[in-house]
CSV table of C-alpha atoms in Angstrom, one decimal:
chain,number,residue,atom,x,y,z
A,6,UNK,CA,-12.5,-19.4,-83.7
A,7,UNK,CA,-13.0,-17.2,-80.7
A,8,UNK,CA,-11.9,-13.6,-80.3
A,9,UNK,CA,-11.7,-11.5,-77.2
A,10,UNK,CA,-11.6,-7.7,-77.3
A,11,UNK,CA,-10.6,-5.3,-74.5
A,12,UNK,CA,-11.1,-1.8,-75.8
A,13,UNK,CA,-9.4,0.1,-72.9
A,14,UNK,CA,-5.6,-0.2,-73.1
A,15,UNK,CA,-5.1,1.8,-69.9
A,16,UNK,CA,-7.2,2.9,-67.0
A,17,UNK,CA,-6.6,4.6,-63.7
A,18,UNK,CA,-8.5,4.9,-60.5
A,19,UNK,CA,-8.1,6.5,-57.1
A,20,UNK,CA,-7.5,4.2,-54.1
A,21,UNK,CA,-10.8,3.1,-52.5
A,22,UNK,CA,-12.8,3.9,-55.6
A,23,UNK,CA,-14.6,1.6,-58.0
A,24,UNK,CA,-13.5,0.8,-61.5
A,25,UNK,CA,-15.0,-1.3,-64.3
A,26,UNK,CA,-12.9,-2.9,-67.0
A,27,UNK,CA,-14.7,-3.9,-70.3
A,28,UNK,CA,-14.4,-7.1,-72.3
A,29,UNK,CA,-16.4,-8.3,-75.3
A,30,UNK,CA,-16.0,-11.6,-77.1
A,31,UNK,CA,-17.2,-13.4,-80.2
A,32,UNK,CA,-17.9,-17.1,-80.4
A,33,UNK,CA,-20.3,-19.6,-81.9
A,34,UNK,CA,-20.0,-21.8,-78.9
A,35,UNK,CA,-22.9,-22.0,-76.4
A,36,UNK,CA,-20.9,-23.6,-73.5
A,37,UNK,CA,-17.8,-21.8,-72.3
A,38,UNK,CA,-16.0,-20.2,-69.4
A,39,UNK,CA,-14.9,-16.6,-69.2
A,40,UNK,CA,-12.0,-15.5,-66.9
A,41,UNK,CA,-10.3,-12.4,-65.7
A,42,UNK,CA,-6.6,-12.8,-65.1
A,43,UNK,CA,-4.3,-10.3,-63.3
A,44,UNK,CA,-0.6,-9.9,-64.2
A,45,UNK,CA,1.2,-7.6,-61.8
A,46,UNK,CA,4.4,-6.0,-62.9
A,47,UNK,CA,7.2,-8.6,-63.2
A,48,UNK,CA,5.0,-11.2,-61.5
A,49,UNK,CA,3.1,-14.2,-62.7
A,50,UNK,CA,-0.4,-14.1,-64.0
A,51,UNK,CA,-3.1,-15.2,-61.5
A,52,UNK,CA,-6.8,-16.0,-61.9
A,53,UNK,CA,-9.0,-13.3,-60.4
A,54,UNK,CA,-12.5,-14.6,-61.2
A,55,UNK,CA,-14.3,-16.9,-63.6
A,56,UNK,CA,-17.9,-17.2,-65.0
A,57,UNK,CA,-19.6,-20.3,-66.4
A,58,UNK,CA,-21.7,-19.2,-69.4
A,59,UNK,CA,-24.6,-21.5,-68.4
A,60,UNK,CA,-25.0,-19.6,-65.1
A,61,UNK,CA,-27.1,-16.5,-65.2
A,62,UNK,CA,-25.8,-15.3,-61.8
A,63,UNK,CA,-22.8,-13.0,-62.0
A,64,UNK,CA,-19.7,-14.3,-60.2
A,65,UNK,CA,-18.2,-12.4,-57.3
A,66,UNK,CA,-15.0,-12.9,-55.4
A,67,UNK,CA,-14.6,-10.5,-52.5
A,68,UNK,CA,-14.0,-7.0,-54.1
A,69,UNK,CA,-14.2,-8.4,-57.6
A,70,UNK,CA,-17.4,-9.0,-59.5
A,71,UNK,CA,-18.4,-9.4,-63.1
A,72,UNK,CA,-21.3,-8.2,-65.2
A,73,UNK,CA,-22.0,-11.1,-67.7
A,74,UNK,CA,-24.3,-10.3,-70.5
A,75,UNK,CA,-24.4,-13.5,-72.6
A,76,UNK,CA,-26.7,-12.1,-75.4
A,77,UNK,CA,-24.5,-9.1,-75.8
A,78,UNK,CA,-21.3,-11.2,-75.4
A,79,UNK,CA,-20.0,-8.8,-72.8
A,80,UNK,CA,-18.1,-9.6,-69.7
A,81,UNK,CA,-16.9,-6.7,-67.6
A,82,UNK,CA,-15.0,-6.7,-64.3
A,83,UNK,CA,-15.8,-4.4,-61.5
A,84,UNK,CA,-13.2,-3.8,-58.8
A,85,UNK,CA,-14.6,-2.2,-55.6
A,86,UNK,CA,-12.6,-0.4,-53.0
A,87,UNK,CA,-9.5,-0.4,-55.2
A,88,UNK,CA,-6.2,-1.0,-53.5
A,89,UNK,CA,-2.6,-0.1,-54.6
A,90,UNK,CA,-1.9,-3.8,-55.0
A,91,UNK,CA,-4.6,-4.0,-57.7
A,92,UNK,CA,-2.2,-2.2,-60.0
A,93,UNK,CA,-1.6,-4.7,-62.8
A,94,UNK,CA,-2.4,-5.7,-66.4
A,95,UNK,CA,-5.8,-7.4,-66.5
A,96,UNK,CA,-6.6,-9.9,-69.2
A,97,UNK,CA,-10.0,-11.2,-70.2
A,98,UNK,CA,-10.0,-14.8,-71.4
A,99,UNK,CA,-12.3,-17.4,-73.0
A,100,UNK,CA,-12.2,-21.2,-72.8
A,101,UNK,CA,-14.6,-23.5,-74.6
A,102,UNK,CA,-16.4,-25.9,-72.2
A,103,UNK,CA,-16.6,-29.6,-72.8
A,104,UNK,CA,-14.5,-32.0,-74.8
A,105,UNK,CA,-11.0,-31.6,-73.5
A,106,UNK,CA,-11.0,-28.1,-72.1
A,107,UNK,CA,-7.6,-26.6,-72.6
A,108,UNK,CA,-6.9,-23.5,-74.6
A,109,UNK,CA,-7.3,-20.0,-73.3
A,110,UNK,CA,-7.9,-17.2,-75.7
A,111,UNK,CA,-6.9,-13.8,-74.3
A,112,UNK,CA,-7.7,-10.2,-75.0
A,113,UNK,CA,-4.9,-7.6,-75.4
A,114,UNK,CA,-5.3,-6.5,-71.8
A,115,UNK,CA,-6.0,-3.4,-69.8
A,116,UNK,CA,-3.3,-1.7,-67.7
A,117,UNK,CA,-4.9,-0.6,-64.5
A,118,UNK,CA,-3.1,1.9,-62.3
A,119,UNK,CA,-4.4,2.6,-58.8
A,120,UNK,CA,-3.3,6.0,-57.5
A,121,UNK,CA,-2.9,6.8,-53.9
B,11,UNK,CA,5.6,-27.0,-54.1
B,12,UNK,CA,5.6,-23.2,-54.7
B,13,UNK,CA,4.1,-23.1,-58.2
B,14,UNK,CA,5.2,-23.1,-61.8
B,15,UNK,CA,8.8,-22.2,-62.4
B,16,UNK,CA,10.6,-21.2,-65.5
B,17,UNK,CA,14.2,-20.9,-66.4
B,18,UNK,CA,15.9,-18.7,-67.4
B,19,UNK,CA,13.8,-15.6,-66.6
B,20,UNK,CA,15.6,-13.6,-69.2
B,21,UNK,CA,17.5,-14.6,-72.3
B,22,UNK,CA,19.3,-12.3,-74.8
B,23,UNK,CA,20.6,-13.9,-77.9
B,24,UNK,CA,21.8,-13.0,-81.4
B,25,UNK,CA,19.8,-13.7,-84.5
B,26,UNK,CA,20.4,-17.2,-85.8
B,27,UNK,CA,21.3,-18.7,-82.4
B,28,UNK,CA,19.3,-21.6,-80.8
B,29,UNK,CA,17.7,-21.1,-77.4
B,30,UNK,CA,16.0,-23.5,-75.0
B,31,UNK,CA,13.7,-22.7,-72.1
B,32,UNK,CA,12.6,-24.9,-69.3
B,33,UNK,CA,9.3,-25.1,-67.4
B,34,UNK,CA,8.7,-27.0,-64.2
B,35,UNK,CA,5.0,-27.4,-63.5
B,36,UNK,CA,3.2,-27.9,-60.3
B,37,UNK,CA,4.1,-31.4,-59.3
B,38,UNK,CA,0.8,-33.2,-59.5
B,39,UNK,CA,-0.4,-31.4,-62.7
B,40,UNK,CA,-0.7,-33.6,-65.8
B,41,UNK,CA,-1.2,-30.8,-68.3
B,42,UNK,CA,1.4,-28.3,-69.4
B,43,UNK,CA,0.9,-25.3,-71.8
B,44,UNK,CA,3.1,-22.9,-73.6
B,45,UNK,CA,1.9,-19.4,-74.5
B,46,UNK,CA,3.7,-16.5,-76.2
B,47,UNK,CA,3.1,-12.9,-75.2
B,48,UNK,CA,4.4,-10.1,-77.4
B,49,UNK,CA,4.5,-6.4,-76.4
B,50,UNK,CA,1.0,-5.0,-76.2
B,51,UNK,CA,-0.7,-8.3,-76.7
B,52,UNK,CA,-2.3,-10.9,-74.6
B,53,UNK,CA,-0.8,-14.4,-74.3
B,54,UNK,CA,-1.3,-16.6,-77.4
B,55,UNK,CA,-1.5,-20.4,-77.2
B,56,UNK,CA,1.4,-22.3,-78.7
B,57,UNK,CA,1.1,-25.9,-77.6
B,58,UNK,CA,0.1,-28.2,-74.8
B,59,UNK,CA,0.9,-31.6,-73.3
B,60,UNK,CA,-1.0,-34.1,-71.3
B,61,UNK,CA,1.6,-36.1,-69.5
B,62,UNK,CA,4.3,-36.7,-72.1
B,63,UNK,CA,2.0,-36.5,-75.1
B,64,UNK,CA,1.9,-33.3,-77.1
B,65,UNK,CA,-1.8,-33.0,-78.1
B,66,UNK,CA,-2.0,-29.8,-80.1
B,67,UNK,CA,0.3,-27.3,-81.7
B,68,UNK,CA,-0.8,-23.8,-82.8
B,69,UNK,CA,-0.2,-22.5,-86.3
B,70,UNK,CA,2.1,-19.9,-84.5
B,71,UNK,CA,4.5,-22.7,-83.8
B,72,UNK,CA,6.7,-22.8,-86.8
B,73,UNK,CA,9.1,-25.6,-87.8
B,74,UNK,CA,11.8,-23.8,-85.9
B,75,UNK,CA,10.0,-24.4,-82.6
B,76,UNK,CA,10.0,-27.7,-80.8
B,77,UNK,CA,8.6,-28.6,-77.4
B,78,UNK,CA,9.1,-31.7,-75.4
B,79,UNK,CA,7.9,-33.1,-72.1
B,80,UNK,CA,9.9,-36.4,-72.0
B,81,UNK,CA,8.8,-37.8,-68.7
B,82,UNK,CA,5.6,-36.0,-68.2
B,83,UNK,CA,7.1,-33.7,-65.7
B,84,UNK,CA,9.2,-30.7,-66.8
B,85,UNK,CA,9.0,-29.4,-70.4
B,86,UNK,CA,11.5,-27.7,-72.7
B,87,UNK,CA,10.8,-25.2,-75.6
B,88,UNK,CA,13.5,-24.9,-78.1
B,89,UNK,CA,13.7,-22.2,-80.8
B,90,UNK,CA,16.2,-22.8,-83.6
B,91,UNK,CA,17.7,-20.1,-85.8
B,92,UNK,CA,16.1,-17.3,-83.8
B,93,UNK,CA,14.7,-14.3,-85.5
B,94,UNK,CA,14.0,-10.8,-84.2
B,95,UNK,CA,10.3,-11.6,-84.4
B,96,UNK,CA,10.7,-14.3,-81.8
B,97,UNK,CA,11.3,-11.7,-79.2
B,98,UNK,CA,8.6,-12.1,-76.6
B,99,UNK,CA,7.7,-13.4,-73.2
B,100,UNK,CA,7.2,-17.2,-73.2
B,101,UNK,CA,4.8,-18.3,-70.6
B,102,UNK,CA,4.3,-21.8,-69.2
B,103,UNK,CA,1.2,-22.9,-67.4
B,104,UNK,CA,0.0,-26.2,-65.8
B,105,UNK,CA,-3.2,-27.7,-64.7
B,106,UNK,CA,-4.7,-30.8,-63.2
B,107,UNK,CA,-7.1,-32.2,-65.8
B,108,UNK,CA,-9.5,-34.9,-64.7
B,109,UNK,CA,-10.3,-36.3,-61.2
B,110,UNK,CA,-9.1,-33.8,-58.6
B,111,UNK,CA,-9.0,-30.9,-61.0
B,112,UNK,CA,-11.5,-28.1,-61.5
B,113,UNK,CA,-14.2,-28.4,-64.2
B,114,UNK,CA,-12.8,-25.2,-65.7
B,115,UNK,CA,-9.3,-26.7,-65.9
B,116,UNK,CA,-7.7,-23.8,-64.0
B,117,UNK,CA,-4.3,-23.0,-65.4
B,118,UNK,CA,-1.5,-21.8,-63.1
B,119,UNK,CA,1.1,-19.6,-64.8
B,120,UNK,CA,4.8,-19.3,-64.3
B,121,UNK,CA,6.7,-16.0,-64.3
B,122,UNK,CA,7.7,-16.4,-68.0
B,123,UNK,CA,11.0,-16.3,-69.9
B,124,UNK,CA,11.6,-13.0,-71.7
B,125,UNK,CA,13.5,-13.5,-74.9
B,126,UNK,CA,15.3,-10.7,-76.7
B,127,UNK,CA,16.7,-11.5,-80.1
B,128,UNK,CA,19.3,-8.9,-81.3
């Protein structure tokens, strides 16, 4: 079974600054995907960024980037130039690759507040 | 199609009553998932369908829970004899698995149904 741990229940950042959210995971699988999902207040969860475990290069999506350390089983999210619209709950998630990919295993989440 | 929709968005019920939630996935998606999110926790997998077949149920899904996807389109999740511990947000997600879908089986989430059991 996989576990995902987010050790920061809440974080805050000033608008335009950079913030890093932490995530560690535990698995015996060698092939998997890791994701960061964003859940704004009272709105549906959306995918922010994904990382394939077999790729060494860290994924980037505009202002969002990850630091993937496979040996350490660490997967942090960096948000650059933070915007007010980034205020949301952020969930780190794991999915086994191969077979019939299906189930996401989520961490408890980090509530990020961007202050003006 | 504007995404995954869920109905109702909020449901308040008394302990012991039955409740049913509906999920309408993105129209071409063949997979549909149910997750439960309690306060302070991330979503937890409950069950999923490929077309009309229910392929896996989590241990979290007690005998009081039943899910269906009769024609491979919308799905319903019923909870019988609700208990206060059933209070949670119930999330539905859908994905296109196979040709045309992403290799990472991207799941698109609905807004959820918040259940409060008094």
